[in-house]
C-alpha cells in the first residue's frame, strides 16, 4: 500500500499566496470578451467587467494578476489606454493575430478588474520598444500621491487616489518577443530602466526582471554576472517562464500531436508525456534558484515563475494565434502537481502566474458569448486556495512508480504526489493520483498530531479526458464528503487521474 506521512511540526516556510497568481494578456479572448465586455454590453457587467467571470474568479481568491502581457507588453504604450475610451487609438496587436486593439481596456480598467476580483495588480512595462522614461511615467501616473502633472491627469481620468501598484515587471521574455536580447543586453537594459523606477513616495515598486525561457541556467548566470552589484540597479525578483509544451511543437503540429495529443484527445502514453513535461518544473525551481543563490546567497531576490501552464497544439476552427484550448482532467493534474511543487518549495518561489486567466492556454474560465464555464484547472485553484499563506509542511509520499516512455526512454513518475500546509489547527493535504487507470490506496499518517475531523474534496473524471463544455458546464466539479476518521492514521483511496484535497482539523 502507498503511504503519505505529514509532519505538522516540520515547517518548510510560508506559502506565499502569490504562488496562486494569474496572468491576463491582450491575446485572443482573454481581455476582450473574457473579462471586458464594456458598459453597454447585454452581458451583465459592472463598469464593463462581466459579472459571471468576476464571480468565478473571486471564488478562486486570485492574489495577484499580471497584465498586459506577455509579448503584448513590449509593444504596448500605456498612454494609449487612458482617457475617454472613444478617443483611444486603435492599434494592431502585433503578436497575437494582428487583431485590432481598441485600447478600451487600459490601466484604469485593469485596476478595476483587480479591485473586483480582490487581486493585487502586477504591471509589466515595455522594455523592447519603450523607454525608461515611459515606464517611469507609468509608475508615477499610477502611484504618485502628490500634485504632479501625471497625478493630476490620473485624477482627471477618475482616480484621485493613487493605485499603489506594487509589482512591476521590467519587460517580458526579452530574449524573444521582448527585444531579442542576449542576457548581457538585457542586464544592461534592466540596469538602465531600474535606475529610474523608484522615488515616487510610498512603497518602492517591487521590480521583477525577466528570466530565461524554461530552465536555461546559462542565461540566468550570464544575466546576474553582467548585472553586477550597482547601488541603483535594484532587483527584487527574477522570473523564468516555463510551459508544459512538447518540444516536438518545433517540428510542426503532427509531431506535437504525436507526442502529447491534442487538448482533449490523447492516449495513456500521451497523458503521461504531458504530465512528465509538467513535472519538469521541479528541476527548474531547484536549478534556477541554485543559480540565483550563487549571486544572492541570502535570497534577497525572489524567484517568480510568472508564466507557466500547459500549451497544447492549436485547436481546429480557432485562430492559432489566439491560443484557445480546452482544459481536461489532464490539465487539472498538471496544475495541481505544479502547485504542489511550488508549495513544497515555499522557501524558493515567491510568486507564480498561470497562463492565462480566461480563454487562453491553461485557463480557469472559458467563455462563449454570454456563456461561461469553470475549467478543471479553475476548480483546482478553488480547492487549493486553502494552501495560500499556510506553513508548508514536510511530507513523505511513497507509492509505486508509474512506468512510461518519453522520447524513446523508459521513465517513471510516482503515482501519488502532493503537499501539505498548516494554518492554525487546520491542515490542508493535497494529493494527486497521476495514474491514468488505477485507484490507489494509501495510509495517511500524522507525526505527533491527531485528526479530529477530516473532509475530502475530490476532482475526478469521468475518465482521463473529462472536461466541461458549454452544453455540460458542470461535468467535472469538486465533490466534498466528510470522512469518518479521527486519530493519527487512516487509509484513504484515491481515484485514478484525480486531484484531492483533505482538510484536516487537528
Ligand atoms: O502566454 C502566451 C505567451 O507565451 C506570452 O505572451 C509570452 O510571454 C509567452 O511566450
Short mmCIF file of C-alpha atoms in Angstrom, two decimals, residues 261-445:
data_model
loop_
_atom_site.label_atom_id
_atom_site.label_comp_id
_atom_site.label_asym_id
_atom_site.label_seq_id
_atom_site.Cartn_x
_atom_site.Cartn_y
_atom_site.Cartn_z
CA UNK A 261 -2.03 14.55 -28.32
CA UNK A 262 -4.48 17.41 -28.59
CA UNK A 263 -6.08 19.27 -25.70
CA UNK A 264 -8.89 16.71 -25.46
CA UNK A 265 -7.70 13.62 -27.36
CA UNK A 266 -4.77 11.64 -26.06
CA UNK A 267 -3.97 8.10 -25.07
CA UNK A 268 -2.46 6.95 -21.78
CA UNK A 269 1.09 7.37 -23.14
CA UNK A 270 0.32 10.97 -24.12
CA UNK A 271 -1.30 11.53 -20.73
CA UNK A 272 2.00 10.61 -19.05
CA UNK A 273 4.05 12.60 -21.60
CA UNK A 274 2.10 15.77 -20.74
CA UNK A 275 2.43 15.10 -17.00
CA UNK A 276 6.14 14.47 -17.50
CA UNK A 277 6.52 17.92 -19.08
CA UNK A 278 4.67 19.49 -16.17
CA UNK A 279 6.86 17.77 -13.60
CA UNK A 280 10.00 19.37 -15.09
CA UNK A 281 9.01 22.44 -13.07
CA UNK A 282 10.66 20.94 -10.00
CA UNK A 283 14.09 20.83 -11.67
CA UNK A 284 13.59 24.39 -12.86
CA UNK A 285 12.80 25.63 -9.36
CA UNK A 286 15.81 23.87 -7.88
CA UNK A 287 18.31 24.73 -10.60
CA UNK A 288 17.23 28.30 -11.23
CA UNK A 289 17.23 29.05 -7.50
CA UNK A 290 20.67 27.46 -7.16
CA UNK A 291 21.98 29.67 -9.99
CA UNK A 292 20.46 32.73 -8.31
CA UNK A 293 21.90 31.64 -4.95
CA UNK A 294 25.40 31.77 -6.38
CA UNK A 295 24.93 35.57 -6.69
CA UNK A 296 22.37 36.05 -3.94
CA UNK A 297 23.07 33.55 -1.15
CA UNK A 298 20.78 35.37 1.28
CA UNK A 299 17.90 35.15 -1.15
CA UNK A 300 17.06 38.83 -1.14
CA UNK A 301 15.93 38.40 -4.74
CA UNK A 302 12.79 36.32 -5.01
CA UNK A 303 12.15 33.72 -7.68
CA UNK A 304 8.92 34.11 -9.61
CA UNK A 305 7.53 31.86 -12.34
CA UNK A 306 5.30 34.47 -13.89
CA UNK A 307 4.21 32.38 -16.86
CA UNK A 308 3.55 28.68 -16.69
CA UNK A 309 0.95 26.16 -17.78
CA UNK A 310 0.05 23.56 -20.38
CA UNK A 311 0.27 24.54 -24.03
CA UNK A 312 -1.49 22.21 -26.47
CA UNK A 313 -1.49 22.16 -30.29
CA UNK A 314 -3.80 24.77 -31.91
CA UNK A 315 -7.50 23.94 -31.65
CA UNK A 316 -9.07 23.29 -35.08
CA UNK A 317 -11.51 26.03 -36.02
CA UNK A 318 -9.84 28.59 -33.77
CA UNK A 319 -7.30 31.22 -34.77
CA UNK A 320 -3.94 29.59 -33.99
CA UNK A 321 -2.60 32.87 -32.54
CA UNK A 322 -5.48 33.13 -30.08
CA UNK A 323 -4.17 30.16 -28.11
CA UNK A 324 -7.65 28.96 -27.14
CA UNK A 325 -7.63 25.43 -25.79
CA UNK A 326 -9.98 23.13 -23.89
CA UNK A 327 -8.98 22.04 -20.45
CA UNK A 328 -9.40 18.49 -19.14
CA UNK A 329 -8.54 16.45 -16.09
CA UNK A 330 -5.05 16.16 -17.59
CA UNK A 331 -4.62 19.92 -17.24
CA UNK A 332 -6.06 19.74 -13.73
CA UNK A 333 -3.49 17.11 -12.74
CA UNK A 334 -0.66 19.22 -14.20
CA UNK A 335 -1.97 22.32 -12.39
CA UNK A 336 -2.25 20.51 -9.06
CA UNK A 337 1.16 18.82 -9.40
CA UNK A 338 2.76 22.16 -10.24
CA UNK A 339 1.11 23.98 -7.34
CA UNK A 340 2.30 21.13 -5.09
CA UNK A 341 5.85 21.70 -6.37
CA UNK A 342 5.58 25.41 -5.56
CA UNK A 343 4.15 24.62 -2.11
CA UNK A 344 6.95 22.18 -1.36
CA UNK A 345 9.46 24.86 -2.38
CA UNK A 346 7.82 27.66 -0.44
CA UNK A 347 11.29 28.78 0.61
CA UNK A 348 12.23 29.39 -3.05
CA UNK A 349 9.17 30.54 -5.02
CA UNK A 350 7.59 33.88 -4.08
CA UNK A 351 5.06 34.19 -6.91
CA UNK A 352 3.77 32.22 -9.88
CA UNK A 353 1.23 33.24 -12.52
CA UNK A 354 -0.62 30.63 -14.51
CA UNK A 355 -1.09 31.43 -18.20
CA UNK A 356 -3.75 32.57 -18.60
CA UNK A 357 -6.82 33.52 -16.59
CA UNK A 358 -9.59 33.34 -19.21
CA UNK A 359 -9.87 31.80 -22.71
CA UNK A 360 -6.13 31.45 -23.35
CA UNK A 361 -3.89 28.40 -22.76
CA UNK A 362 -4.49 26.79 -19.35
CA UNK A 363 -7.46 28.96 -18.44
CA UNK A 364 -9.53 28.96 -15.25
CA UNK A 365 -12.59 30.09 -17.12
CA UNK A 366 -13.83 29.75 -20.71
CA UNK A 367 -16.48 31.95 -22.26
CA UNK A 368 -18.60 31.73 -25.41
CA UNK A 369 -20.67 34.87 -25.88
CA UNK A 370 -22.75 35.19 -22.74
CA UNK A 371 -21.94 31.66 -21.53
CA UNK A 372 -19.16 30.78 -19.14
CA UNK A 373 -17.72 27.69 -17.52
CA UNK A 374 -15.09 26.95 -14.90
CA UNK A 375 -12.47 24.52 -16.15
CA UNK A 376 -10.99 21.62 -14.17
CA UNK A 377 -7.91 23.84 -13.66
CA UNK A 378 -10.14 26.58 -12.25
CA UNK A 379 -11.58 24.04 -9.81
CA UNK A 380 -8.07 23.06 -8.71
CA UNK A 381 -7.38 26.71 -7.87
CA UNK A 382 -10.55 26.87 -5.78
CA UNK A 383 -9.63 23.63 -3.99
CA UNK A 384 -6.03 24.71 -3.36
CA UNK A 385 -6.84 28.20 -2.08
CA UNK A 386 -6.68 26.80 1.46
CA UNK A 387 -2.90 26.47 0.95
CA UNK A 388 -2.47 30.21 0.37
CA UNK A 389 -0.47 31.70 3.23
CA UNK A 390 -0.16 28.39 5.11
CA UNK A 391 3.03 26.99 6.55
CA UNK A 392 4.32 24.41 4.08
CA UNK A 393 4.91 21.10 5.85
CA UNK A 394 7.36 18.31 5.42
CA UNK A 395 5.61 15.35 3.78
CA UNK A 396 6.75 11.94 2.61
CA UNK A 397 4.82 10.26 -0.19
CA UNK A 398 5.64 6.64 -1.01
CA UNK A 399 3.87 4.91 -3.84
CA UNK A 400 4.54 2.62 -6.74
CA UNK A 401 6.26 4.15 -9.77
CA UNK A 402 4.28 4.58 -12.96
CA UNK A 403 6.33 3.48 -15.95
CA UNK A 404 6.04 5.24 -19.31
CA UNK A 405 8.13 6.12 -22.34
CA UNK A 406 9.19 9.63 -23.18
CA UNK A 407 11.10 10.26 -26.41
CA UNK A 408 12.14 6.62 -26.57
CA UNK A 409 13.39 6.43 -23.00
CA UNK A 410 11.85 4.49 -20.15
CA UNK A 411 10.74 6.83 -17.37
CA UNK A 412 8.91 6.58 -14.08
CA UNK A 413 6.86 9.00 -12.03
CA UNK A 414 5.39 8.39 -8.58
CA UNK A 415 1.70 7.53 -8.67
CA UNK A 416 0.90 9.79 -5.73
CA UNK A 417 2.38 13.19 -5.01
CA UNK A 418 1.25 16.28 -3.19
CA UNK A 419 1.93 18.84 -0.49
CA UNK A 420 0.63 19.91 2.90
CA UNK A 421 0.25 23.17 4.78
CA UNK A 422 -0.93 24.32 8.17
CA UNK A 423 -2.92 27.35 9.29
CA UNK A 424 -3.64 27.28 12.99
CA UNK A 425 -5.30 23.93 13.66
CA UNK A 426 -6.29 23.32 10.07
CA UNK A 427 -4.05 21.16 7.97
CA UNK A 428 -4.54 21.04 4.20
CA UNK A 429 -3.19 18.00 2.40
CA UNK A 430 -3.37 17.85 -1.38
CA UNK A 431 -2.87 14.53 -3.15
CA UNK A 432 -2.72 13.91 -6.88
CA UNK A 433 -3.16 10.44 -8.31
CA UNK A 434 -1.27 10.57 -11.60
CA UNK A 435 -2.27 7.06 -12.66
CA UNK A 436 -4.43 7.12 -15.77
CA UNK A 437 -6.08 3.84 -14.79
CA UNK A 438 -5.66 2.76 -11.17
CA UNK A 439 -7.31 3.67 -7.93
CA UNK A 440 -4.62 3.82 -5.23
CA UNK A 441 -4.98 3.17 -1.54
CA UNK A 442 -2.67 4.96 0.84
CA UNK A 443 -2.17 5.03 4.55
CA UNK A 444 -2.14 8.65 5.71
CA UNK A 445 -0.34 9.27 8.98
#
